[in-house]
């Protein structure tokens, strides 16, 4: 069997699995709000390099629509920038049982969003996250400034044409491994034509190390917190292996090339303006050169 034939049958199988997932898991007829005036949106990752932009480019960030993610509300910059959109993708934000440290981070983030937000903002949540928020009566839902918008996080694989058609209909995502992936897809589906990416360091490989006991540890730093101590990476109830971490990193970086194809279909451009970034899929520029 030729390699091309193998790829065809692989994509055929994945397409069938994807259709089944969408039928069973996805919520139909979700409408994503469309952009209003600006064709630009700035998407903020929380990598350490974002600190440079927040100190140097704050005026630019205050003048354009901004999309932020995860723990950004914990920073002082949150109320200054007043993001138009906020995206959550990690299941920890609506999980019932969490380690104490993760629970503190989740509760602090949700509390900051609920109490700091005093401007119109759309909070994007996967459908299962919104159901959990309603069940727990999370305070965010009572904030009149926050419009909660659900999205489908069903993973889409298979033939490119099928995947793009499902993406356009808001029936799933290319991956939910990293919050930047749904953030970029949502920005494209909102109709933004120029998406600027900041703080997308993706430098996890620099912070991985193996102890003398062969435990794989990660020092996961963000711009908004002080340097964190390394933690042992767990998969379920067992320690992760190093090759599993590099496979996960490769998978995340590969998806950005799939986003490039969807970006071109949408006649848009994503520019990586991060001060430091290991994403090699998007054209690069400095933020100060774009405005």
GROMACS .gro file of N, CA and C in nm, residues 6-66:
model
  183
    6UNK      N    1  -0.236   0.514   0.221
    6UNK     CA    2  -0.245   0.502   0.367
    6UNK      C    3  -0.302   0.629   0.429
    7UNK      N    4  -0.254   0.745   0.383
    7UNK     CA    5  -0.304   0.872   0.435
    7UNK      C    6  -0.452   0.890   0.406
    8UNK      N    7  -0.495   0.847   0.287
    8UNK     CA    8  -0.636   0.858   0.251
    8UNK      C    9  -0.723   0.778   0.347
    9UNK      N   10  -0.686   0.653   0.370
    9UNK     CA   11  -0.767   0.569   0.458
    9UNK      C   12  -0.758   0.616   0.604
   10UNK      N   13  -0.642   0.669   0.642
   10UNK     CA   14  -0.631   0.725   0.777
   10UNK      C   15  -0.726   0.842   0.795
   11UNK      N   16  -0.726   0.935   0.697
   11UNK     CA   17  -0.814   1.051   0.707
   11UNK      C   18  -0.960   1.011   0.696
   12UNK      N   19  -0.988   0.907   0.616
   12UNK     CA   20  -1.126   0.858   0.606
   12UNK      C   21  -1.173   0.806   0.742
   13UNK      N   22  -1.089   0.729   0.808
   13UNK     CA   23  -1.124   0.676   0.940
   13UNK      C   24  -1.143   0.789   1.040
   14UNK      N   25  -1.047   0.884   1.042
   14UNK     CA   26  -1.057   0.996   1.135
   14UNK      C   27  -1.179   1.082   1.108
   15UNK      N   28  -1.215   1.097   0.980
   15UNK     CA   29  -1.333   1.174   0.945
   15UNK      C   30  -1.459   1.108   0.998
   16UNK      N   31  -1.466   0.976   0.986
   16UNK     CA   32  -1.583   0.903   1.038
   16UNK      C   33  -1.592   0.917   1.190
   17UNK      N   34  -1.478   0.906   1.257
   17UNK     CA   35  -1.476   0.923   1.403
   17UNK      C   36  -1.519   1.064   1.441
   18UNK      N   37  -1.470   1.163   1.366
   18UNK     CA   38  -1.504   1.303   1.393
   18UNK      C   39  -1.653   1.328   1.378
   19UNK      N   40  -1.712   1.276   1.270
   19UNK     CA   41  -1.855   1.295   1.249
   19UNK      C   42  -1.933   1.234   1.365
   20UNK      N   43  -1.891   1.116   1.410
   20UNK     CA   44  -1.957   1.054   1.524
   20UNK      C   45  -1.946   1.139   1.650
   21UNK      N   46  -1.826   1.193   1.673
   21UNK     CA   47  -1.806   1.279   1.790
   21UNK      C   48  -1.895   1.402   1.785
   22UNK      N   49  -1.900   1.465   1.669
   22UNK     CA   50  -1.980   1.587   1.654
   22UNK      C   51  -2.127   1.558   1.679
   23UNK      N   52  -2.176   1.448   1.622
   23UNK     CA   53  -2.318   1.413   1.640
   23UNK      C   54  -2.350   1.390   1.787
   24UNK      N   55  -2.259   1.323   1.858
   24UNK     CA   56  -2.286   1.285   1.997
   24UNK      C   57  -2.253   1.398   2.095
   25UNK      N   58  -2.140   1.469   2.073
   25UNK     CA   59  -2.089   1.560   2.175
   25UNK      C   60  -2.116   1.708   2.149
   26UNK      N   61  -2.120   1.748   2.023
   26UNK     CA   62  -2.127   1.892   1.994
   26UNK      C   63  -2.268   1.946   2.008
   27UNK      N   64  -2.274   2.072   2.049
   27UNK     CA   65  -2.401   2.142   2.055
   27UNK      C   66  -2.420   2.217   1.924
   28UNK      N   67  -2.533   2.197   1.859
   28UNK     CA   68  -2.556   2.254   1.726
   28UNK      C   69  -2.609   2.397   1.737
   29UNK      N   70  -2.587   2.471   1.628
   29UNK     CA   71  -2.642   2.606   1.609
   29UNK      C   72  -2.587   2.707   1.710
   30UNK      N   73  -2.461   2.690   1.750
   30UNK     CA   74  -2.395   2.792   1.831
   30UNK      C   75  -2.353   2.907   1.741
   31UNK      N   76  -2.388   3.027   1.778
   31UNK     CA   77  -2.352   3.146   1.700
   31UNK      C   78  -2.246   3.226   1.776
   32UNK      N   79  -2.132   3.242   1.713
   32UNK     CA   80  -2.023   3.319   1.773
   32UNK      C   81  -2.044   3.467   1.739
   33UNK      N   82  -2.037   3.557   1.838
   33UNK     CA   83  -2.054   3.701   1.809
   33UNK      C   84  -1.950   3.749   1.710
   34UNK      N   85  -1.990   3.839   1.622
   34UNK     CA   86  -1.901   3.890   1.518
   34UNK      C   87  -1.836   4.022   1.560
   35UNK      N   88  -1.718   4.047   1.505
   35UNK     CA   89  -1.645   4.170   1.537
   35UNK      C   90  -1.730   4.291   1.498
   36UNK      N   91  -1.701   4.403   1.560
   36UNK     CA   92  -1.779   4.523   1.532
   36UNK      C   93  -1.703   4.618   1.439
   37UNK      N   94  -1.612   4.695   1.491
   37UNK     CA   95  -1.545   4.796   1.409
   37UNK      C   96  -1.408   4.751   1.359
   38UNK      N   97  -1.320   4.719   1.450
   38UNK     CA   98  -1.181   4.690   1.414
   38UNK      C   99  -1.166   4.556   1.345
   39UNK      N  100  -1.075   4.550   1.248
   39UNK     CA  101  -1.038   4.422   1.186
   39UNK      C  102  -0.922   4.356   1.260
   40UNK      N  103  -0.866   4.426   1.359
   40UNK     CA  104  -0.753   4.375   1.436
   40UNK      C  105  -0.797   4.325   1.572
   41UNK      N  106  -0.734   4.221   1.620
   41UNK     CA  107  -0.749   4.179   1.759
   41UNK      C  108  -0.613   4.129   1.807
   42UNK      N  109  -0.580   4.160   1.931
   42UNK     CA  110  -0.453   4.118   1.990
   42UNK      C  111  -0.481   4.005   2.087
   43UNK      N  112  -0.422   3.890   2.062
   43UNK     CA  113  -0.442   3.771   2.146
   43UNK      C  114  -0.322   3.757   2.239
   44UNK      N  115  -0.350   3.755   2.369
   44UNK     CA  116  -0.244   3.752   2.468
   44UNK      C  117  -0.228   3.613   2.529
   45UNK      N  118  -0.111   3.553   2.507
   45UNK     CA  119  -0.074   3.437   2.586
   45UNK      C  120  -0.015   3.487   2.717
   46UNK      N  121   0.011   3.399   2.809
   46UNK     CA  122   0.060   3.440   2.941
   46UNK      C  123   0.207   3.405   2.963
   47UNK      N  124   0.282   3.388   2.854
   47UNK     CA  125   0.424   3.358   2.866
   47UNK      C  126   0.501   3.473   2.930
   48UNK      N  127   0.617   3.445   2.990
   48UNK     CA  128   0.696   3.551   3.055
   48UNK      C  129   0.728   3.669   2.965
   49UNK      N  130   0.740   3.647   2.834
   49UNK     CA  131   0.776   3.758   2.744
   49UNK      C  132   0.668   3.864   2.735
   50UNK      N  133   0.545   3.832   2.777
   50UNK     CA  134   0.437   3.932   2.771
   50UNK      C  135   0.468   4.051   2.863
   51UNK      N  136   0.548   4.029   2.966
   51UNK     CA  137   0.583   4.139   3.057
   51UNK      C  138   0.648   4.254   2.982
   52UNK      N  139   0.725   4.224   2.879
   52UNK     CA  140   0.789   4.329   2.799
   52UNK      C  141   0.683   4.414   2.729
   53UNK      N  142   0.585   4.350   2.668
   53UNK     CA  143   0.479   4.423   2.598
   53UNK      C  144   0.394   4.505   2.694
   54UNK      N  145   0.367   4.451   2.812
   54UNK     CA  146   0.283   4.523   2.908
   54UNK      C  147   0.353   4.647   2.960
   55UNK      N  148   0.484   4.646   2.967
   55UNK     CA  149   0.557   4.764   3.014
   55UNK      C  150   0.585   4.863   2.901
   56UNK      N  151   0.597   4.814   2.779
   56UNK     CA  152   0.635   4.901   2.667
   56UNK      C  153   0.518   4.940   2.578
   57UNK      N  154   0.421   4.850   2.561
   57UNK     CA  155   0.317   4.869   2.459
   57UNK      C  156   0.177   4.883   2.518
   58UNK      N  157   0.167   4.924   2.644
   58UNK     CA  158   0.037   4.929   2.710
   58UNK      C  159  -0.061   5.021   2.638
   59UNK      N  160  -0.013   5.132   2.584
   59UNK     CA  161  -0.102   5.225   2.513
   59UNK      C  162  -0.165   5.157   2.392
   60UNK      N  163  -0.087   5.081   2.317
   60UNK     CA  164  -0.140   5.008   2.201
   60UNK      C  165  -0.244   4.907   2.246
   61UNK      N  166  -0.217   4.836   2.354
   61UNK     CA  167  -0.309   4.734   2.403
   61UNK      C  168  -0.440   4.796   2.452
   62UNK      N  169  -0.433   4.917   2.503
   62UNK     CA  170  -0.553   4.985   2.551
   62UNK      C  171  -0.639   5.038   2.436
   63UNK      N  172  -0.581   5.051   2.317
   63UNK     CA  173  -0.652   5.113   2.205
   63UNK      C  174  -0.713   5.013   2.108
   64UNK      N  175  -0.687   4.884   2.124
   64UNK     CA  176  -0.734   4.783   2.030
   64UNK      C  177  -0.802   4.668   2.103
   65UNK      N  178  -0.893   4.597   2.035
   65UNK     CA  179  -0.957   4.482   2.099
   65UNK      C  180  -0.852   4.379   2.141
   66UNK      N  181  -0.869   4.326   2.261
   66UNK     CA  182  -0.775   4.228   2.316
   66UNK      C  183  -0.850   4.104   2.360
   0.00000   0.00000   0.00000
